mmCIF file with all atom_site columns, C-alpha atoms in Angstrom:
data_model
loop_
_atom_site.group_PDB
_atom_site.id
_atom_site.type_symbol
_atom_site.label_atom_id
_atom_site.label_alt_id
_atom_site.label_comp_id
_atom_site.label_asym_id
_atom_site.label_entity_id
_atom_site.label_seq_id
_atom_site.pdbx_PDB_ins_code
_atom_site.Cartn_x
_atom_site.Cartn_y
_atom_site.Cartn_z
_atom_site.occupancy
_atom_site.B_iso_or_equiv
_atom_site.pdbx_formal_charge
_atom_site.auth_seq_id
_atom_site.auth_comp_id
_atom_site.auth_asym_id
_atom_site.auth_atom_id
_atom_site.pdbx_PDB_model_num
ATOM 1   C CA . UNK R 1 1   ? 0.000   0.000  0.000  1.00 0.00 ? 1   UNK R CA 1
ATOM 2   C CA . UNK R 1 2   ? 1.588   3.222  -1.175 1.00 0.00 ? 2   UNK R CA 1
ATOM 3   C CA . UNK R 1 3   ? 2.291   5.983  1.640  1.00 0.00 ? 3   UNK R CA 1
ATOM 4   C CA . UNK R 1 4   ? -0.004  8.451  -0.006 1.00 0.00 ? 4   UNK R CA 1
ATOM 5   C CA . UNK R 1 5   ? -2.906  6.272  0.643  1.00 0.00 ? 5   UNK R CA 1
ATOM 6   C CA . UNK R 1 6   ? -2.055  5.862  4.527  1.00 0.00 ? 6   UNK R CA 1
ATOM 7   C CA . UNK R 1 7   ? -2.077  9.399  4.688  1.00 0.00 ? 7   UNK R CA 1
ATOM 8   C CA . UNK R 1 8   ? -5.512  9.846  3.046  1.00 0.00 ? 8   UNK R CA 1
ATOM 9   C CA . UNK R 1 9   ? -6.730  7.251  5.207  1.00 0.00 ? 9   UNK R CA 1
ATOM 10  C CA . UNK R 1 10  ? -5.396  8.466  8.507  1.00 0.00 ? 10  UNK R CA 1
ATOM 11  C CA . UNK R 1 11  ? -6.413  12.112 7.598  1.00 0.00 ? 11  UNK R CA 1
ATOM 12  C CA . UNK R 1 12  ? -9.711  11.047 6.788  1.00 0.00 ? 12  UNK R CA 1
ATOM 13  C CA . UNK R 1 13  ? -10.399 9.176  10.122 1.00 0.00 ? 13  UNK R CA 1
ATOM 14  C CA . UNK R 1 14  ? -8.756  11.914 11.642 1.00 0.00 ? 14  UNK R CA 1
ATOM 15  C CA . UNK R 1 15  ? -11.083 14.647 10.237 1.00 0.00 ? 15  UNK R CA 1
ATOM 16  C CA . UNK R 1 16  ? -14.120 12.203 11.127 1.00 0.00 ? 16  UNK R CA 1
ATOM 17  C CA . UNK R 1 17  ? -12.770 12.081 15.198 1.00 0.00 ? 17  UNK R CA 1
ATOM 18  C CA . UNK R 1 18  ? -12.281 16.055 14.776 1.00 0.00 ? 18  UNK R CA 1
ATOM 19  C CA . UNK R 1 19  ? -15.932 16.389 13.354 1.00 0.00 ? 19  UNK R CA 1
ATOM 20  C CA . UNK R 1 20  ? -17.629 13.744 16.171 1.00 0.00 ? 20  UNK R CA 1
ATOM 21  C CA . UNK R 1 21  ? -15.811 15.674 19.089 1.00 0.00 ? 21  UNK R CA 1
ATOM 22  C CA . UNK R 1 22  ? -16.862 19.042 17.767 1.00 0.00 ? 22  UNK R CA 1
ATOM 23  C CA . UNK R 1 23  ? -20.207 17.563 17.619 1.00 0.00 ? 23  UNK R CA 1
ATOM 24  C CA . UNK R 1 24  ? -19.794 16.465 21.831 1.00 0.00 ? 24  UNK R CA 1
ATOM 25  C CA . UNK R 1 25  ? -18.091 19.548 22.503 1.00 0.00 ? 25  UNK R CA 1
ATOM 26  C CA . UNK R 1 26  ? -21.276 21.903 20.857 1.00 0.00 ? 26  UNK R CA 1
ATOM 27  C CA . UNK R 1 27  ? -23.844 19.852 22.319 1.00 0.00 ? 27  UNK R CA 1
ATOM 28  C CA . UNK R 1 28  ? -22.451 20.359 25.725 1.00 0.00 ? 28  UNK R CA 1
ATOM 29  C CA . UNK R 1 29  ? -22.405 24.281 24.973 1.00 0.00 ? 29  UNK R CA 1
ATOM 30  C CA . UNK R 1 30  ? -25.719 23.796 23.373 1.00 0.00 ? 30  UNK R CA 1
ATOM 31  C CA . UNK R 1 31  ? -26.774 22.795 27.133 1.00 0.00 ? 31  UNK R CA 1
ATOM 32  C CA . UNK R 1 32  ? -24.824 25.410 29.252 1.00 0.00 ? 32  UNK R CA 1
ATOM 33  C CA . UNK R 1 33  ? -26.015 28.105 27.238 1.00 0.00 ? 33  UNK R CA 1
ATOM 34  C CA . UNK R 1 34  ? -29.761 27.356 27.064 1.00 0.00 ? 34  UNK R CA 1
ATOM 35  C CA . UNK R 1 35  ? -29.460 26.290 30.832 1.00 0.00 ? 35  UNK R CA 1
ATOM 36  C CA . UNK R 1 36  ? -28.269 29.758 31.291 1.00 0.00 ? 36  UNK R CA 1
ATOM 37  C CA . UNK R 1 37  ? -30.325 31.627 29.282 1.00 0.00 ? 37  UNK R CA 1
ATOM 38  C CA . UNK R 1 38  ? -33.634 29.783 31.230 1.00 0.00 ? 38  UNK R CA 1
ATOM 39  C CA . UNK R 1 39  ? -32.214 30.772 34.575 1.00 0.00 ? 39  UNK R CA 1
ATOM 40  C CA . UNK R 1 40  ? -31.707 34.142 33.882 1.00 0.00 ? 40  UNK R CA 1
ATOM 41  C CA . UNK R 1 41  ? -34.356 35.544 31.474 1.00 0.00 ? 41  UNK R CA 1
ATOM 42  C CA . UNK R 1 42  ? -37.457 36.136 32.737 1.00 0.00 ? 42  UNK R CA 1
ATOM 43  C CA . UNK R 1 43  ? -40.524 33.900 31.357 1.00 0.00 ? 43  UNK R CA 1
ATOM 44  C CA . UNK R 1 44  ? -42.333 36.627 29.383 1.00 0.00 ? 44  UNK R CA 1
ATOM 45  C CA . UNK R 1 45  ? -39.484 37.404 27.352 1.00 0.00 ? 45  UNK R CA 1
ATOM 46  C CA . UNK R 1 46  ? -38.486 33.670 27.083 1.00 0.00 ? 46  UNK R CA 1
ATOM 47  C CA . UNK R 1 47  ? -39.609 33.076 23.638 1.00 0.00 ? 47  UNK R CA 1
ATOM 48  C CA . UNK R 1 48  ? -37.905 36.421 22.523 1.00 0.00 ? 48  UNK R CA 1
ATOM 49  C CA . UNK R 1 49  ? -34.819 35.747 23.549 1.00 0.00 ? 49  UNK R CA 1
ATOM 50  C CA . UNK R 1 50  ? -34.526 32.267 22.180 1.00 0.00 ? 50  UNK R CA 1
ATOM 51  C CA . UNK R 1 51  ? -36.050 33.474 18.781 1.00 0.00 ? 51  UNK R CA 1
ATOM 52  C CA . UNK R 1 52  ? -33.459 36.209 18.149 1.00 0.00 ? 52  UNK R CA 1
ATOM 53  C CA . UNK R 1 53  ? -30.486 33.792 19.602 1.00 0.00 ? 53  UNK R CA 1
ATOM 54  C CA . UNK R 1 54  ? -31.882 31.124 17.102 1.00 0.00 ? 54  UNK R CA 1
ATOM 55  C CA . UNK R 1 55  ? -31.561 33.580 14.043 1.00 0.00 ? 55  UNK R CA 1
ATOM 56  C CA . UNK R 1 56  ? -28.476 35.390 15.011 1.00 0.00 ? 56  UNK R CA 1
ATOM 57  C CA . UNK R 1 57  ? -26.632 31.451 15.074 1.00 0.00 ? 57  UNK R CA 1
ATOM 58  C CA . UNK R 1 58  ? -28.311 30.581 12.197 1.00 0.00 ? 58  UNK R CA 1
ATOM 59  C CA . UNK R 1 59  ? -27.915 33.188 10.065 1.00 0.00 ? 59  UNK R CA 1
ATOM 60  C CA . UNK R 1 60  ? -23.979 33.367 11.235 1.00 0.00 ? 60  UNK R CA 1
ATOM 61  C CA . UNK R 1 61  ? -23.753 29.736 9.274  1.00 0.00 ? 61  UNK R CA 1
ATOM 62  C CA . UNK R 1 62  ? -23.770 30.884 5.445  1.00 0.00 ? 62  UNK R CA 1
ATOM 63  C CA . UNK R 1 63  ? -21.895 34.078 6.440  1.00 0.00 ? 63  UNK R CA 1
ATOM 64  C CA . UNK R 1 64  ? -19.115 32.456 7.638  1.00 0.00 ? 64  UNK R CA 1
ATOM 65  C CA . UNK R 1 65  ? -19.572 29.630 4.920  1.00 0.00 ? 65  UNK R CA 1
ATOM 66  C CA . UNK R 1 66  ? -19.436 33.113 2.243  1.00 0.00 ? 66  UNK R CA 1
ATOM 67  C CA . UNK R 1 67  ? -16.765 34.786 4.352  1.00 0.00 ? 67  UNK R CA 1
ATOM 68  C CA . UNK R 1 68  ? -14.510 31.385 3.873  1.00 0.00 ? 68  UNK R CA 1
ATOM 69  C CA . UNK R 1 69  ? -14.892 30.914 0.486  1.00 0.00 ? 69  UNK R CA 1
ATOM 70  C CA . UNK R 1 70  ? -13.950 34.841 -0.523 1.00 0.00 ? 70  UNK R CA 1
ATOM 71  C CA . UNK R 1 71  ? -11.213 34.398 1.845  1.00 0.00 ? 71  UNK R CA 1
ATOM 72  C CA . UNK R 1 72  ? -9.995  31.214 0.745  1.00 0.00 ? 72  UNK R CA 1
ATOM 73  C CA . UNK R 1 73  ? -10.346 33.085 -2.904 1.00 0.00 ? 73  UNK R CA 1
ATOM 74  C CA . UNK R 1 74  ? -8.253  36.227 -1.971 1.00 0.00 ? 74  UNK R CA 1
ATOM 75  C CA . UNK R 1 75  ? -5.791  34.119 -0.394 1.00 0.00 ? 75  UNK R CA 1
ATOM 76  C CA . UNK R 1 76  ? -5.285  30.655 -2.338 1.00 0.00 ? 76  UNK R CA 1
ATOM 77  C CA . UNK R 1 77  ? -4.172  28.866 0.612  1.00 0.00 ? 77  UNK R CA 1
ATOM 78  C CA . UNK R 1 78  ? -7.131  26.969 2.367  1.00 0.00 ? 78  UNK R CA 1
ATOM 79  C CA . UNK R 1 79  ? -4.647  25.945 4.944  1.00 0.00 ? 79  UNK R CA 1
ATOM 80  C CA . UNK R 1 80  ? -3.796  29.821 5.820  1.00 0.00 ? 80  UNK R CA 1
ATOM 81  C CA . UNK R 1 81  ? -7.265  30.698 6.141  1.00 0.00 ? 81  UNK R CA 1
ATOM 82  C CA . UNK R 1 82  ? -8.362  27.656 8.532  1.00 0.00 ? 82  UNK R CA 1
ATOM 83  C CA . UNK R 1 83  ? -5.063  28.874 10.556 1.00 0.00 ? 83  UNK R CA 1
ATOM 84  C CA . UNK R 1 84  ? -5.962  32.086 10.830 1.00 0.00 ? 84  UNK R CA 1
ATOM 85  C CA . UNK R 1 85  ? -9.794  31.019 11.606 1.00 0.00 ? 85  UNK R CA 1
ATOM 86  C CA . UNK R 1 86  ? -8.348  28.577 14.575 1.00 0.00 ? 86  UNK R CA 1
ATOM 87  C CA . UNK R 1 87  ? -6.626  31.755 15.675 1.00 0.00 ? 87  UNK R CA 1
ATOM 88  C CA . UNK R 1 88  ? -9.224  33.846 15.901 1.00 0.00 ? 88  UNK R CA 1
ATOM 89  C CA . UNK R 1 89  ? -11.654 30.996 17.365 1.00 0.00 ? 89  UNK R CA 1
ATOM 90  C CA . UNK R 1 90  ? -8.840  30.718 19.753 1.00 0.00 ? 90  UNK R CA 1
ATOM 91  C CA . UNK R 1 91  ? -8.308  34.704 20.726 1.00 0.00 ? 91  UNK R CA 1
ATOM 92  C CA . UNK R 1 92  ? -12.670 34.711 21.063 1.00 0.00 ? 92  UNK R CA 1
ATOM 93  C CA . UNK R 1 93  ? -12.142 32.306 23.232 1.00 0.00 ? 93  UNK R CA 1
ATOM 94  C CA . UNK R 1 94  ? -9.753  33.865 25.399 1.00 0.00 ? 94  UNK R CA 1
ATOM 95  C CA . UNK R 1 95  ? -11.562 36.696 25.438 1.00 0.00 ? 95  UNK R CA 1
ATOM 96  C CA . UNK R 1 96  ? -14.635 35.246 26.613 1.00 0.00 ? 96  UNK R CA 1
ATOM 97  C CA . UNK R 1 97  ? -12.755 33.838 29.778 1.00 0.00 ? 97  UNK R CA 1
ATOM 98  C CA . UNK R 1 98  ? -12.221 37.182 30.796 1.00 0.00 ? 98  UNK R CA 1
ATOM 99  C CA . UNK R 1 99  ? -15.645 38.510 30.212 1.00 0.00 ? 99  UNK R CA 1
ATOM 100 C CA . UNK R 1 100 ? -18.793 38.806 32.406 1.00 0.00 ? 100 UNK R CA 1
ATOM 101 C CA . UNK R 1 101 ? -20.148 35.833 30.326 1.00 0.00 ? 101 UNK R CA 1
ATOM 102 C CA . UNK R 1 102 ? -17.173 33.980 32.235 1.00 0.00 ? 102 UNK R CA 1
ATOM 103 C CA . UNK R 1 103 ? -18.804 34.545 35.855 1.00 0.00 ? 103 UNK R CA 1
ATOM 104 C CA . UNK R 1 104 ? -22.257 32.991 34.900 1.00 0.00 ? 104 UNK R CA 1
ATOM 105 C CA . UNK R 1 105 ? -22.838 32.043 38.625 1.00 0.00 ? 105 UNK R CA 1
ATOM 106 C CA . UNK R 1 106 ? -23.342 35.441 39.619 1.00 0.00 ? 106 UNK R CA 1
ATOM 107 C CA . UNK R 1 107 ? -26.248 35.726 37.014 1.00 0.00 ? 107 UNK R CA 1
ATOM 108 C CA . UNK R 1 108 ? -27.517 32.961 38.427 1.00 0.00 ? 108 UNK R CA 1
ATOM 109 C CA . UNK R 1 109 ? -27.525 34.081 41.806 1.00 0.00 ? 109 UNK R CA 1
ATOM 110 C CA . UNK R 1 110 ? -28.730 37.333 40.848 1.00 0.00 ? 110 UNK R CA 1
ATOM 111 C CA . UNK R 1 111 ? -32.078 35.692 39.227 1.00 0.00 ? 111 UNK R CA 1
ATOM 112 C CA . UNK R 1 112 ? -32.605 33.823 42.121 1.00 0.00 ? 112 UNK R CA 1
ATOM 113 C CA . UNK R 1 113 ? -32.782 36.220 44.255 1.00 0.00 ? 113 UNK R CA 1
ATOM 114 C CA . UNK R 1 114 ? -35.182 38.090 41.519 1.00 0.00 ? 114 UNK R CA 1
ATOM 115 C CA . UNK R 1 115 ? -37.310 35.426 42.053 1.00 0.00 ? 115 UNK R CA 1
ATOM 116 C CA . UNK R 1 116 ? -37.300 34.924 45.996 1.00 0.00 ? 116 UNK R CA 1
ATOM 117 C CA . UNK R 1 117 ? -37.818 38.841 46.004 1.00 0.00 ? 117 UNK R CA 1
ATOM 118 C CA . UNK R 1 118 ? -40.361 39.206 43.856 1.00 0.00 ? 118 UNK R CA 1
ATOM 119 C CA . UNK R 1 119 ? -42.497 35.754 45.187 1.00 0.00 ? 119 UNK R CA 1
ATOM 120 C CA . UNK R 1 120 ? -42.153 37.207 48.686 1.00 0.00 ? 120 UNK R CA 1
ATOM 121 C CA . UNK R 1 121 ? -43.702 40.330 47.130 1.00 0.00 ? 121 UNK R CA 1
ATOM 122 C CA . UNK R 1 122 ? -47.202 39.305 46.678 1.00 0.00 ? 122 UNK R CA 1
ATOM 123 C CA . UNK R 1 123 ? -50.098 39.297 49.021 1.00 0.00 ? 123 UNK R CA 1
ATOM 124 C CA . UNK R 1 124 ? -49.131 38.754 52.625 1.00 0.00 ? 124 UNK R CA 1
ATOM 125 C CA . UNK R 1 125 ? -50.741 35.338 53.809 1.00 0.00 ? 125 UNK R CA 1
ATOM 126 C CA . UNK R 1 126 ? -53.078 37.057 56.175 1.00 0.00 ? 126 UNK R CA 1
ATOM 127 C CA . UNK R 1 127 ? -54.980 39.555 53.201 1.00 0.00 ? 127 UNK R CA 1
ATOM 128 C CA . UNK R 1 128 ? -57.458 38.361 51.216 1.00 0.00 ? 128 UNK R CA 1
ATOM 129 C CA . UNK R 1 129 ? -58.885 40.372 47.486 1.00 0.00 ? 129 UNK R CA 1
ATOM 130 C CA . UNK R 1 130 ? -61.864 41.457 47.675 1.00 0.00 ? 130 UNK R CA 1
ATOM 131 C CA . UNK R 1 131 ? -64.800 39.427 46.946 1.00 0.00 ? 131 UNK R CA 1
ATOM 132 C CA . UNK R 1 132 ? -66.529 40.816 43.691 1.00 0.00 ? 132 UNK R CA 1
ATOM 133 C CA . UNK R 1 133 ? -69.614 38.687 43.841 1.00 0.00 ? 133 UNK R CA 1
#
C-alpha cells in the first residue's frame, strides 16, 4: 500500500474524530447556554430571547460559509485561512474567559434572588382580594 494512501486514510479518520468531538463539545455548549439563558431571562421574554439567539446562530452559518470561500479566494491557501480562523476561534475564546459571560454564577444568583424577592412580594398570607360577587 503506497504511503499516499495511509495518509488519506489516517487524515480522513482523523477529520471524522475532529468532526464527532466538535459535535460532543457543541452539544455540551448547546446545554450550558440554554441552561443559562432559562435561569436568567425572565418567562415573558423567554420566547424572545430564544427566537433572536436562534436567528443570530443561524444566520452566522452561510456568512461564515461566504466569508470562507472569498477568503480562501483572496488568499489561495485553504490551509492559511483555517489557521488564521483557529486563531481567531482561539483569541474569542480567550476573550470570553475574561468577560462577564465567564462569571455565569453570579447571574444565576442574581435571578434567584429576583425570584425569591419578587415571590415574597405578593399578598401577605393574612390579606385576602376582595370578593366581587
Amino acid at each position: 500500500m503506497p504511503v499516499a494512501d495511509l495518509l488519506f486514510v489516517d487524515a480522513g479518520s482523523f477529520l471524522v474524530s475532529s468532526g464527532c468531538l466538535a459535535l460532543i463539545r457543541c452539544s455540551l455548549l448547546n446545554i450550558n447556554t440554554i441552561a443559562l439563558r432559562q435561569a436568567i431571562v425572565p418567562p415573558q421574554l423567554f420566547g424572545r430571547v430564544v427566537s433572536i439567539a436562534q436567528v443570530l446562530a443561524w444566520s452566522a452559518i452561510p456568512l461564515g460559509a461566504l466569508a470562507g470561500a472569498a477568503a480562501i479566494n483572496l488568499s489561495g491557501s485553504v490551509t492559511g485561512v483555517y489557521a488564521v480562523i483557529g486563531g481567531l476561534t482561539a483569541a474569542i475564546a480567550l476573550a470570553f474567559a475574561f468577560s462577564p459571560v465567564a462569571c455565569g454564577d453570579r447571574y444565576l444568583a442574581e435571578a434567584a434572588e429576583r425570584r425569591a424577592g419578587s415571590a415574597g412580594a405578593g399578598r401577605s398570607p393574612g390579606s385576602r382580594a376582595a370578593d366581587p360577587g
